[in-house]
mmCIF file of C-alpha atoms in Angstrom:
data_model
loop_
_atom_site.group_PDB
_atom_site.id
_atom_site.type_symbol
_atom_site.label_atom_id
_atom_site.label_comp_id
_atom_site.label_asym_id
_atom_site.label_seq_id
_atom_site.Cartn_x
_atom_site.Cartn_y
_atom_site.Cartn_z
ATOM 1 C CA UNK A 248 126.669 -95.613 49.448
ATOM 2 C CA UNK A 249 126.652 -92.395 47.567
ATOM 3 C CA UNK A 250 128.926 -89.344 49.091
ATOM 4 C CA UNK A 251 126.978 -86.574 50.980
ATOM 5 C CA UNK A 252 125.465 -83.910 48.870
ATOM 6 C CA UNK A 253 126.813 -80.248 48.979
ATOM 7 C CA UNK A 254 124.552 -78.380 51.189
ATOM 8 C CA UNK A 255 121.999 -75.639 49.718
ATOM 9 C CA UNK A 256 123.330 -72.028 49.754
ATOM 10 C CA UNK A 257 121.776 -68.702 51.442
ATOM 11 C CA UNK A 258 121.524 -68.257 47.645
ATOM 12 C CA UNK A 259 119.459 -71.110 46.829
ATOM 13 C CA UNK A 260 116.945 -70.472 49.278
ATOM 14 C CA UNK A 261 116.494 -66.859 48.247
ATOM 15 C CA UNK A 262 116.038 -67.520 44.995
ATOM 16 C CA UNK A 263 113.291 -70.186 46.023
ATOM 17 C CA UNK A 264 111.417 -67.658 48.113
ATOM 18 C CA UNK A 265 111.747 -65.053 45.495
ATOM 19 C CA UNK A 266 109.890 -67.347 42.503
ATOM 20 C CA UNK A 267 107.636 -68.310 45.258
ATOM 21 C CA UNK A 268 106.112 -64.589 46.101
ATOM 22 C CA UNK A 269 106.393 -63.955 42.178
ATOM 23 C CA UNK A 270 105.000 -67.001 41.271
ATOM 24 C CA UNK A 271 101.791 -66.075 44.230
ATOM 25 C CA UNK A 272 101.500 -62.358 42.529
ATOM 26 C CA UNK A 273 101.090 -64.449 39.601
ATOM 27 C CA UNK A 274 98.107 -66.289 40.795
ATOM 28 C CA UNK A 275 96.595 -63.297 42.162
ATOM 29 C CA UNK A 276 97.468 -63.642 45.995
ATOM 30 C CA UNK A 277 98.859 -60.931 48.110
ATOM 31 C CA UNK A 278 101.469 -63.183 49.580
ATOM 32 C CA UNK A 279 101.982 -66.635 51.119
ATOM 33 C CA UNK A 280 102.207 -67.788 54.867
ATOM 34 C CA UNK A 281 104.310 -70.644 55.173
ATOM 35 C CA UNK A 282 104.019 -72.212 58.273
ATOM 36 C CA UNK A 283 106.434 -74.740 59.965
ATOM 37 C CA UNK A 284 106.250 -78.154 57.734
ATOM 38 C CA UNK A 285 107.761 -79.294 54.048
ATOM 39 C CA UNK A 286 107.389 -75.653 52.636
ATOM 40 C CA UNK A 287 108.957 -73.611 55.151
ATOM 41 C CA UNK A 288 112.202 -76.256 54.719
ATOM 42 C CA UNK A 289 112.362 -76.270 51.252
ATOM 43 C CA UNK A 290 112.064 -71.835 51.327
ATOM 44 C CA UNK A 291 114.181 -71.146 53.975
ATOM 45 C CA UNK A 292 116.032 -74.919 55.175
ATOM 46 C CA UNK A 293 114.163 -74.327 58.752
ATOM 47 C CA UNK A 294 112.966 -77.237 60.655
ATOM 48 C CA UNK A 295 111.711 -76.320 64.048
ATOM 49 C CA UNK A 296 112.811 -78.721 66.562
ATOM 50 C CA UNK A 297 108.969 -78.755 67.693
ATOM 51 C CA UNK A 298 105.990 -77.507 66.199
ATOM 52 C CA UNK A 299 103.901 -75.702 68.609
ATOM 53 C CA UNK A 300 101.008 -73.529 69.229
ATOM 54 C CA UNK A 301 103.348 -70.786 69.143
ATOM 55 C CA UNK A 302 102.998 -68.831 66.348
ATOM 56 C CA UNK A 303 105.997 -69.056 63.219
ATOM 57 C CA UNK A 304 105.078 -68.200 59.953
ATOM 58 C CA UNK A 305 107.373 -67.183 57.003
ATOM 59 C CA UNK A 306 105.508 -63.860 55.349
ATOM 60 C CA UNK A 307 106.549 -63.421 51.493
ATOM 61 C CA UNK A 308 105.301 -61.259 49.153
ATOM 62 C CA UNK A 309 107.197 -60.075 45.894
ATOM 63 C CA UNK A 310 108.718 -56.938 45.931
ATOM 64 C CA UNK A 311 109.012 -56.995 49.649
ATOM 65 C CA UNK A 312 111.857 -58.912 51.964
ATOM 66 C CA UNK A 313 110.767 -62.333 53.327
ATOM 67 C CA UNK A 314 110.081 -62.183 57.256
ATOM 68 C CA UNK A 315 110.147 -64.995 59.094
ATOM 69 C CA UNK A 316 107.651 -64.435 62.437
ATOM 70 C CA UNK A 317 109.175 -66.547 65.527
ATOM 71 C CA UNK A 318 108.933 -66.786 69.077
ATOM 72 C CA UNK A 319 111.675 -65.299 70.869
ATOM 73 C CA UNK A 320 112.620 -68.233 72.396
ATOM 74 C CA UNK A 321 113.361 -69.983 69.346
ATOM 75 C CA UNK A 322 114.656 -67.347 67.289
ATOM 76 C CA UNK A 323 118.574 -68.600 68.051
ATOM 77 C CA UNK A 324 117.945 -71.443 66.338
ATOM 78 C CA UNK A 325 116.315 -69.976 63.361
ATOM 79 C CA UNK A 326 118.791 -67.197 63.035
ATOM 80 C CA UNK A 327 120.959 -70.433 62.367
ATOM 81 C CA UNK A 328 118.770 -72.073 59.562
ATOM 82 C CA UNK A 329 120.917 -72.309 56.001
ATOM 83 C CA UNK A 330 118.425 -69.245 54.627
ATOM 84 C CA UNK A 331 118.485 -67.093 57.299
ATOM 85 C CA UNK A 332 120.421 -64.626 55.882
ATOM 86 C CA UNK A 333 118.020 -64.223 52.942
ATOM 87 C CA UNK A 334 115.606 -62.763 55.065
ATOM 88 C CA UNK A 335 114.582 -60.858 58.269
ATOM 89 C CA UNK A 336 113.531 -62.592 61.576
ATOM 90 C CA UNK A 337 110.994 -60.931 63.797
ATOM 91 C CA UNK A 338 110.206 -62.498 67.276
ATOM 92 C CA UNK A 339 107.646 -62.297 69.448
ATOM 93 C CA UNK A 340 107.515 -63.282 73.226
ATOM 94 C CA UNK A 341 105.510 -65.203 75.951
ATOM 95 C CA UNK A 342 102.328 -62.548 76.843
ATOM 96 C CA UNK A 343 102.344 -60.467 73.394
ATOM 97 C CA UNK A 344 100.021 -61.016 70.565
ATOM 98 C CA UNK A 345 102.051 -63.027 67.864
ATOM 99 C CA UNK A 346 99.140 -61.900 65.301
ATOM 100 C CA UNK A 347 98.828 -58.013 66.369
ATOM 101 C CA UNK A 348 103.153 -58.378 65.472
ATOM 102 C CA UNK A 349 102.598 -60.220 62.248
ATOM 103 C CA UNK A 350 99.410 -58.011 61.051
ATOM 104 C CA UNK A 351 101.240 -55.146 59.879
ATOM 105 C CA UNK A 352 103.568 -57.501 57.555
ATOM 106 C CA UNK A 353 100.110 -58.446 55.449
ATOM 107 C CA UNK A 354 97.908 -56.327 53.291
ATOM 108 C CA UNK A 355 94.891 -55.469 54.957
ATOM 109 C CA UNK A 356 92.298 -56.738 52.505
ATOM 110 C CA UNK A 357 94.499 -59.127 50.439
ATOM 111 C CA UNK A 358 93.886 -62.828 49.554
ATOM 112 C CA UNK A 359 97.050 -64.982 50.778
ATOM 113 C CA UNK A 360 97.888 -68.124 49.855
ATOM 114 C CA UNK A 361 98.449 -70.601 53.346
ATOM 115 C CA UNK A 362 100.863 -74.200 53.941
ATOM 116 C CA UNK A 363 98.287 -76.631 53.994
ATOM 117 C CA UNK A 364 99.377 -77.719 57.306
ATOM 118 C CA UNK A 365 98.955 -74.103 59.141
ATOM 119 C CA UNK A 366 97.146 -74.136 62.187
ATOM 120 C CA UNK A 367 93.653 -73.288 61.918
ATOM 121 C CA UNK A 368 94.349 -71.715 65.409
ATOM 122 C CA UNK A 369 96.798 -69.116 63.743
ATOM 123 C CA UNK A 370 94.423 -68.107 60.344
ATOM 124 C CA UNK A 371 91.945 -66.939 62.850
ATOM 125 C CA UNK A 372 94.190 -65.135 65.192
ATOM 126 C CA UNK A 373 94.962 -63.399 62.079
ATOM 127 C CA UNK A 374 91.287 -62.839 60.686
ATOM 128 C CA UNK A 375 90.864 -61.150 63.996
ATOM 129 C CA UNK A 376 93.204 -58.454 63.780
ATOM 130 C CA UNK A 377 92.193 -58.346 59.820
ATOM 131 C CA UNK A 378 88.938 -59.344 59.282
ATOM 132 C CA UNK A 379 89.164 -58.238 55.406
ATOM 133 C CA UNK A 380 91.712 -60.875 54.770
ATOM 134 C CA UNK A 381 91.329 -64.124 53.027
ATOM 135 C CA UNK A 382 92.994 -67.270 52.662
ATOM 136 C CA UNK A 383 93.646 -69.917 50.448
ATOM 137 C CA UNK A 384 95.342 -73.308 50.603
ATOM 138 C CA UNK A 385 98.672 -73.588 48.523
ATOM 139 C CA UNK A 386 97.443 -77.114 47.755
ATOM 140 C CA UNK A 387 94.305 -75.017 45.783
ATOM 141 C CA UNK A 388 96.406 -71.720 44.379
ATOM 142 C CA UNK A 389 100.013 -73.084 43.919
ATOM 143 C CA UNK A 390 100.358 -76.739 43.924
ATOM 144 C CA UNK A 391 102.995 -77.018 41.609
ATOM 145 C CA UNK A 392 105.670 -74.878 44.369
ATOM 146 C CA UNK A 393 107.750 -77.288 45.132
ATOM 147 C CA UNK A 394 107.197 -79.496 42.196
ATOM 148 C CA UNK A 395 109.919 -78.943 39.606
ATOM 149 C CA UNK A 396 113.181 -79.739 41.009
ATOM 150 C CA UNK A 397 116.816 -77.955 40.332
ATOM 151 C CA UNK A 398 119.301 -80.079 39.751
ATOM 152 C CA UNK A 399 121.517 -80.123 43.017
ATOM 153 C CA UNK A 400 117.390 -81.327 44.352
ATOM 154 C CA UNK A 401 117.564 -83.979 41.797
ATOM 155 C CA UNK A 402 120.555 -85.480 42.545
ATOM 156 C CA UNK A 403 119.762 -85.789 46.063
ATOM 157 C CA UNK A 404 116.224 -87.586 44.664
ATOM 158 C CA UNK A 405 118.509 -89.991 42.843
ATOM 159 C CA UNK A 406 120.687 -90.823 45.554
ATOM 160 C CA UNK A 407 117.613 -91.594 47.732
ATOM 161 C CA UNK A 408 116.416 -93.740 45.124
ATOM 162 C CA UNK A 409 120.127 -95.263 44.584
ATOM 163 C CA UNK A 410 119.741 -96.362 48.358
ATOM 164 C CA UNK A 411 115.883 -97.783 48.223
ATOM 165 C CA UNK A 412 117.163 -99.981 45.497
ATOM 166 C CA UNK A 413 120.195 -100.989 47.593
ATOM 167 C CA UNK A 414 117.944 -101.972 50.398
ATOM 168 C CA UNK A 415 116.043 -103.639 47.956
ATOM 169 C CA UNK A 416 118.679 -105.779 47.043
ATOM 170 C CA UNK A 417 119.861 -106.670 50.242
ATOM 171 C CA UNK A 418 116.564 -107.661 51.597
ATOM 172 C CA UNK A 419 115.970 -110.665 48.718
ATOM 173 C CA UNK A 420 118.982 -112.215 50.105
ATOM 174 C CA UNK A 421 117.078 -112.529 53.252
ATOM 175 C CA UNK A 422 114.487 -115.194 54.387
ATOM 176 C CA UNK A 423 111.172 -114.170 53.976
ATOM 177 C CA UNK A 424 109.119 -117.947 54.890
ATOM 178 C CA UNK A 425 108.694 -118.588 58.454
ATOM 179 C CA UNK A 426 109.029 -114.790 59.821
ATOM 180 C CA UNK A 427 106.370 -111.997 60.167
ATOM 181 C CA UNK A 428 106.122 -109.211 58.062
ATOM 182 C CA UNK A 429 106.709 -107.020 60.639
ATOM 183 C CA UNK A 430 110.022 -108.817 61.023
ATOM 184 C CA UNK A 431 110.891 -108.173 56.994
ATOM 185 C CA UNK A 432 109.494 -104.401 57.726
ATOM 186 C CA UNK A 433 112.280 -103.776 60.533
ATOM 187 C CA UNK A 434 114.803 -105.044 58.190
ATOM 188 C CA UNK A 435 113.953 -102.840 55.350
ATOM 189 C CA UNK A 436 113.820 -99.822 57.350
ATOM 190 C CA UNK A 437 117.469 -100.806 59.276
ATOM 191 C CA UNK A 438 118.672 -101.051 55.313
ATOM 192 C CA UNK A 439 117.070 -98.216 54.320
ATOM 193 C CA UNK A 440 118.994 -96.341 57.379
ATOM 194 C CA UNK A 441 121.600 -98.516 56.473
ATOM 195 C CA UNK A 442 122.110 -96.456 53.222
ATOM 196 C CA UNK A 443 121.629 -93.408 54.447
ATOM 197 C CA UNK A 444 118.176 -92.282 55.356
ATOM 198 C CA UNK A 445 117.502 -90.394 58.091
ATOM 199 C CA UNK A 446 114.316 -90.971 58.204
ATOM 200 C CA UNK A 447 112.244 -93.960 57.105
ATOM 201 C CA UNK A 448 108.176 -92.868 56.425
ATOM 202 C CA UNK A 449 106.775 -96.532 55.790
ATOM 203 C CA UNK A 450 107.670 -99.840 55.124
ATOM 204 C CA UNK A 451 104.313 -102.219 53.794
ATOM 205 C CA UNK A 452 105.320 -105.547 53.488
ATOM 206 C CA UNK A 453 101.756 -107.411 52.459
ATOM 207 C CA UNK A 454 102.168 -110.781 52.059
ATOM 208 C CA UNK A 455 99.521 -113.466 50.359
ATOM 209 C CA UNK A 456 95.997 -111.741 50.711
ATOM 210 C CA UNK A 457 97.845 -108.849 52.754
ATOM 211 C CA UNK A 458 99.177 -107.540 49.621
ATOM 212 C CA UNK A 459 95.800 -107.532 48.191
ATOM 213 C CA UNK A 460 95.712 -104.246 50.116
ATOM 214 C CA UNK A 461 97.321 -101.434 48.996
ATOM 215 C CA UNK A 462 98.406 -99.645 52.083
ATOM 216 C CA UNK A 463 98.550 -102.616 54.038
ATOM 217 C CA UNK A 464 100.514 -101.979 57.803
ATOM 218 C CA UNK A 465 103.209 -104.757 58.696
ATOM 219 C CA UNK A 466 101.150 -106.910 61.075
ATOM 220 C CA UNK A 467 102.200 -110.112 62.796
ATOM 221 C CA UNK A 468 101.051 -112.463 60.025
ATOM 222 C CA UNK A 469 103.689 -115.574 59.551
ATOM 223 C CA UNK A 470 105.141 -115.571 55.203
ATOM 224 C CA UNK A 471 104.690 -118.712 53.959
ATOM 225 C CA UNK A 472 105.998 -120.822 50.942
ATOM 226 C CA UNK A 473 103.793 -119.847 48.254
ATOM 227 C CA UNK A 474 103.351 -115.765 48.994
ATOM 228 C CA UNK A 475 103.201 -113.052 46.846
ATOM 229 C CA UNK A 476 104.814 -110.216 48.826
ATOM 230 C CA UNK A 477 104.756 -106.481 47.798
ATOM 231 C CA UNK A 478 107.278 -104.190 49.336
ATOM 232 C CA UNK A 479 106.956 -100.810 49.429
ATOM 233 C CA UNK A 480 109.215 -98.540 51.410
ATOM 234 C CA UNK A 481 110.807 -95.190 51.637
ATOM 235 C CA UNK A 482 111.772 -92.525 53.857
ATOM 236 C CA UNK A 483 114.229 -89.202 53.710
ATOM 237 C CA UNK A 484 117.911 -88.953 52.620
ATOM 238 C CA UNK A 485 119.517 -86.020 53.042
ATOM 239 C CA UNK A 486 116.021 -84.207 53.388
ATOM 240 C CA UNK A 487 114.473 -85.581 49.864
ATOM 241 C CA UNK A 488 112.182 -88.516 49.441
ATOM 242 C CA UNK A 489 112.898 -92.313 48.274
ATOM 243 C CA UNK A 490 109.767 -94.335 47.171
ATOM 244 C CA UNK A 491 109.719 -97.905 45.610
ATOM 245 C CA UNK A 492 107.428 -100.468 45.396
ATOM 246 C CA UNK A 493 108.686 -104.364 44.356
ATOM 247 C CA UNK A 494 106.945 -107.579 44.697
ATOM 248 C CA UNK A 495 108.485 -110.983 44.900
ATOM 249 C CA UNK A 496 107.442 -114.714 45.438
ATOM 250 C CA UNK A 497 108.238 -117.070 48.112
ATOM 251 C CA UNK A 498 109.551 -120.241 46.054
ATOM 252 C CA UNK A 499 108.433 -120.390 42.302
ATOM 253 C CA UNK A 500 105.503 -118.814 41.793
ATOM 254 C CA UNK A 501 102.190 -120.476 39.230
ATOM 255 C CA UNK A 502 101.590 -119.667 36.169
ATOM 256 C CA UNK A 503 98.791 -117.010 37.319
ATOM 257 C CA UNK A 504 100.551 -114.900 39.783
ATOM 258 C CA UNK A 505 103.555 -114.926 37.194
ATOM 259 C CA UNK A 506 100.636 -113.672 34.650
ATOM 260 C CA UNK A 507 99.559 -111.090 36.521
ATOM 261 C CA UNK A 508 102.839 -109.556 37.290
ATOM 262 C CA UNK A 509 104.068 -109.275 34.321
ATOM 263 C CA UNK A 510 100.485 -107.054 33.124
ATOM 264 C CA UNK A 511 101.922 -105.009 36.054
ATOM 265 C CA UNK A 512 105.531 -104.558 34.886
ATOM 266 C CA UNK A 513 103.977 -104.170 30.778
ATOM 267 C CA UNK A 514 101.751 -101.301 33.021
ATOM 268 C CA UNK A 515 104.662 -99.529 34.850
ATOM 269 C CA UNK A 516 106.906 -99.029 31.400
ATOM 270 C CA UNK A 517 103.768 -98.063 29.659
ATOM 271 C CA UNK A 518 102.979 -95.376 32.266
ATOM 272 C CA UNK A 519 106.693 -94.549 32.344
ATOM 273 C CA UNK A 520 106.820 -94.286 28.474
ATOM 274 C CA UNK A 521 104.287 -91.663 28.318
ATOM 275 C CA UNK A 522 105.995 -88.960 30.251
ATOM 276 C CA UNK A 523 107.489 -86.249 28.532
ATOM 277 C CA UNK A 524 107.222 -82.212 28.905
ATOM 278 C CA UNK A 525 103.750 -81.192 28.066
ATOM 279 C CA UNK A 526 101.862 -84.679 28.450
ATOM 280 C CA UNK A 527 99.293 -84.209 30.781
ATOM 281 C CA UNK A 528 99.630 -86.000 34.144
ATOM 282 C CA UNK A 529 96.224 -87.964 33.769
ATOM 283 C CA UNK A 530 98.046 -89.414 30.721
ATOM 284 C CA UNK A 531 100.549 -90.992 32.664
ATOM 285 C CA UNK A 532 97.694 -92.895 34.329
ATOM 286 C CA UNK A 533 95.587 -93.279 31.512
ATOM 287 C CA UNK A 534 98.289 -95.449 30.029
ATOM 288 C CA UNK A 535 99.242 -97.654 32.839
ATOM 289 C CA UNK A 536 95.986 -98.097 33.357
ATOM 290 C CA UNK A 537 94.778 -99.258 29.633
ATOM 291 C CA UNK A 538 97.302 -102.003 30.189
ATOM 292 C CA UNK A 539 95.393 -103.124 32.944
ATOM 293 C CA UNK A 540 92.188 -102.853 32.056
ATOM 294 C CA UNK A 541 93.212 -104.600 28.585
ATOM 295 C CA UNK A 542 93.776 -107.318 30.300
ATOM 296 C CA UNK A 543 90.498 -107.350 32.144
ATOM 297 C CA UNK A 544 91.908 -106.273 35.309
ATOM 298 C CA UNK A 545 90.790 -102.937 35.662
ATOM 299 C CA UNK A 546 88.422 -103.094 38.421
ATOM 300 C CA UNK A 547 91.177 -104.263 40.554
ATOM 301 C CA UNK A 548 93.699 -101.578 39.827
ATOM 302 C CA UNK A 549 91.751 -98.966 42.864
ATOM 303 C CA UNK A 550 94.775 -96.616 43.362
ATOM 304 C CA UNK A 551 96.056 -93.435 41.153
ATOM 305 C CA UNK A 552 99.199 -93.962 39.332
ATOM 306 C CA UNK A 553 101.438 -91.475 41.038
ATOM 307 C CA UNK A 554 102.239 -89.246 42.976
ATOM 308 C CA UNK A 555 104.838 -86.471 43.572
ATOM 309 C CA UNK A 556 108.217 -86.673 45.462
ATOM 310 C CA UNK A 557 110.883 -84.203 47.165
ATOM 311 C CA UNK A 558 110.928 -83.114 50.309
ATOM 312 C CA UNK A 559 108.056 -85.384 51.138
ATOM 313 C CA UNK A 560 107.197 -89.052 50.233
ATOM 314 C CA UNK A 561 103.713 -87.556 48.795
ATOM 315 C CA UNK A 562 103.544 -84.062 47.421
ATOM 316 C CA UNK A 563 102.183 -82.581 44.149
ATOM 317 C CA UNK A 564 101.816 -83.088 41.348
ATOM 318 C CA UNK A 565 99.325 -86.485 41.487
ATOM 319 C CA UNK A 566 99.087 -88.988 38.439
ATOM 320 C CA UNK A 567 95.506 -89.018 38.323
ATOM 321 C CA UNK A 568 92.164 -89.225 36.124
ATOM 322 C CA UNK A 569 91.295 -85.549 35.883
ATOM 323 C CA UNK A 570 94.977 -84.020 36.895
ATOM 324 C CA UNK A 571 95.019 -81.686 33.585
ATOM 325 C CA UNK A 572 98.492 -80.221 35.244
ATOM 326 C CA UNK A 573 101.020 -80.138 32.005
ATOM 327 C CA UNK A 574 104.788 -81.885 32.672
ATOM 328 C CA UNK A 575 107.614 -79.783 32.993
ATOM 329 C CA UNK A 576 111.318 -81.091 33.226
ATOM 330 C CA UNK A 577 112.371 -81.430 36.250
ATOM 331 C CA UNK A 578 108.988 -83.137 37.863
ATOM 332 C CA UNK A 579 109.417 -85.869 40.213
ATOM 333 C CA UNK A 580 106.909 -88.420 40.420
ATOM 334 C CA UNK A 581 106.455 -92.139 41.191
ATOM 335 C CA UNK A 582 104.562 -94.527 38.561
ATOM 336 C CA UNK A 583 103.385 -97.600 40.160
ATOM 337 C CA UNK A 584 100.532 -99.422 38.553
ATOM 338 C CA UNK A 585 98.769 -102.592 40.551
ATOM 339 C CA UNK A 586 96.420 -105.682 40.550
ATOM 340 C CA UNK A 587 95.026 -106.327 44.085
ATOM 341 C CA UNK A 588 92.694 -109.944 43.998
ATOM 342 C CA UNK A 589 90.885 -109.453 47.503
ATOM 343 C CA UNK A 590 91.760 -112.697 49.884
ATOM 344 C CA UNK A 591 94.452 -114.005 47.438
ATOM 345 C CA UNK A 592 97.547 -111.368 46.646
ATOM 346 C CA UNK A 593 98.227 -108.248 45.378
ATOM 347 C CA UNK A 594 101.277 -107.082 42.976
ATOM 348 C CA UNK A 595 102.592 -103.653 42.556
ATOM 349 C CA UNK A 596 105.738 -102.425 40.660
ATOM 350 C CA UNK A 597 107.013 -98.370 41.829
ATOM 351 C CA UNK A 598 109.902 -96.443 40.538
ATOM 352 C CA UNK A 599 110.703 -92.673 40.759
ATOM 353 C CA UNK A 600 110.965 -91.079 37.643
ATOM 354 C CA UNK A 601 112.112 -87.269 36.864
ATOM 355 C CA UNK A 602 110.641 -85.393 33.567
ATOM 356 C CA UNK A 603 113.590 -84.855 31.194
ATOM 357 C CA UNK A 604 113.854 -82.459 28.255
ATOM 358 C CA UNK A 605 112.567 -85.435 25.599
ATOM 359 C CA UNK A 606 110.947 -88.214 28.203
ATOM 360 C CA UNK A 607 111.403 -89.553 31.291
ATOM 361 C CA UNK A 608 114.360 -90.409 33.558
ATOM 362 C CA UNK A 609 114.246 -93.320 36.185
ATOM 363 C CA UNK A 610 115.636 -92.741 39.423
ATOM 364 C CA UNK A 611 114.963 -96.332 40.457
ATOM 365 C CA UNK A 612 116.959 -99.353 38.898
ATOM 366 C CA UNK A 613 116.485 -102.826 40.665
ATOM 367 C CA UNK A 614 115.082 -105.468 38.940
ATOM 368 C CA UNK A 615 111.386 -105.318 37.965
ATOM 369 C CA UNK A 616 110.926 -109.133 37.035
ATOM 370 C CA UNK A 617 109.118 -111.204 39.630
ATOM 371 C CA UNK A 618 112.129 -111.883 41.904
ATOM 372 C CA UNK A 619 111.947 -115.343 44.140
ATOM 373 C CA UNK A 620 112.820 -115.195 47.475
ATOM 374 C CA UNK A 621 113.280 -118.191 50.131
#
């Protein structure tokens, strides 16, 4: 297991909240309104123990000092969060209007940009005190934020990944015939935690026509001699994201499901060999997915080809037909390319790969060959 990652600095997170408010006055917005969830912790390293109806909202705006709105009864704890000292904390208590306290932070009339996950509950408590205002989703006005990593962020991606392949490579040592998937799932997620995560998001273990769905839950189905199984699992280390997707065989597999995997794996370093800085993101899929589709399988790849990573499993930016977002180094993405035959199997191959200066990096190394399991 990897040692523990130095912590981010009061610095750090000022310097994030300060590109962030430039970076909305670039767009156009008056300021953003980060509200408790993945954005809030990546600008200011505050997790609320609870998210409630109570209003908290981080107010930033360039030129101006970030204000983070709480309720006075959990104030304590976020005068204790790693970025508190990079900005000012106003509280608000039981029986006083959060939004008539927060109203005078915000321009009047201005457009501001809003954490997807903010509470429709709290936009119009605000609207009410400032009906001129207007708001936007960051998903829609700055969904590249959090997508270009620094590299104390990336080294905490590659240690996540560095423990997802350790898992990995316990679990084929493991016996997969005779036991339900939901047994395989429980082990995967005690290796995962095993290695470090704090936090395990999903564990799909699909075997035979199971895998055939892409998202497939563990369920109580029985592996038997002759699956395909995909695994695909991941979680949080050290608050940033592991993601990988492998599938093996239960005894030697036919000459068909070998076939088919290995379009997948010819797929995943195809889509892998087209990043670099300034390729569009839709080319990342269009090339996995020619692969596929040369091979006369492309009605049966039904998924996009990636997705972002950091402080989330799924975040911006999206491999994707239409996605005309540029690469930058520094982007963390998964590329994971797949062939699902309804009522027979499925086969997927995931790794995490950062944008470098001249290409791609991997942050996922176990084996991509068709791996045989007992």
């Amino acid at each position: 297991m990897t040692s523990d990652p130095a912590p981010f600095t009061a610095d750090d997170y000022s310097a994030r909240m300060t590109a962030a408010a430039q970076s909305a006055a670039d767009a156009g917005l008056a300021g953003l309104l980060i509200a408790p969830g993945p954005d809030l912790a990546h600008l200011t390293g505050y997790r609320p123990t609870a998210e409630t109806e109570r209003l908290t909202l981080l107010v930033l705006a360039a030129g101006r000092e970030p204000v983070l709105v709480v309720p006075a009864l959990e104030a304590p704890d976020a005068a204790k969060a790693p970025g508190a000292s990079a900005l000012s904390l106003r509280d608000w208590s039981d029986g006083k209007n959060p939004y008539a306290i927060t109203a005078p932070l915000l321009d009047a009339a201005g457009r501001f940009g809003v954490s997807d996950n903010t509470w429709a509950l709290h936009l119009l408590g605000l609207q009410r005190e400032l009906p001129a205002t207007s708001y936007v989703p960051l998903t829609d006005s700055l969904p590249m934020l959090r997508a270009v990593k620094d590299e104390r962020e990336l080294e905490r991606l590659a240690a996540a990944g560095a423990a997802a392949d350790a898992a990995f490579a316990q679990i084929l040592h493991l016996p997969f015939a005779g036991r339900r998937e939901t047994e395989v799932a429980a082990e995967l997620a005690a290796l995962l935690r095993v290695h470090g995560h704090s936090q395990v998001d999903f564990t799909v273990v699909g075997s035979g026509p199971n895998g055939a769905n892409p998202h497939h839950e563990a369920g109580d189905r029985v592996i038997t001699h002759g699956d395909m199984v995909v695994l695909d699992f991941g979680g949080l280390r050290h608050g940033y994201g592991s993601d990988i997707s492998r599938t093996v065989h239960v005894g030697e597999p036919g000459p068909e499901e070998q076939r088919v995997h290995d379009i997948v794996r010819e797929a995943q370093q195809a889509g892998v060999a087209a990043v670099r800085p300034g390729v569009s993101c839709q080319e990342v899929d269009r090339a996995a997915r020619a692969v596929i589709t040369g091979f006369g399988y492309g009605d049966r790849f039904i998924h996009r080809t990636g997705h972002g990573i950091g402080v989330t499993t799924h975040e911006p930016p999206y491999m994707v037909e239409g996605e005309e977002q540029p690469l930058v180094p520094g982007m963390c993405f998964s590329v994971e390319p797949g062939i699902y035959l309804p009522g027979r199997f499925g086969v997927r191959i995931e790794d995490i790969v950062t944008v470098t200066e001249d290409g791609a990096r991997r942050l996922n190394n176990a084996p991509r060959e068709l791996a045989v399991v007992e």
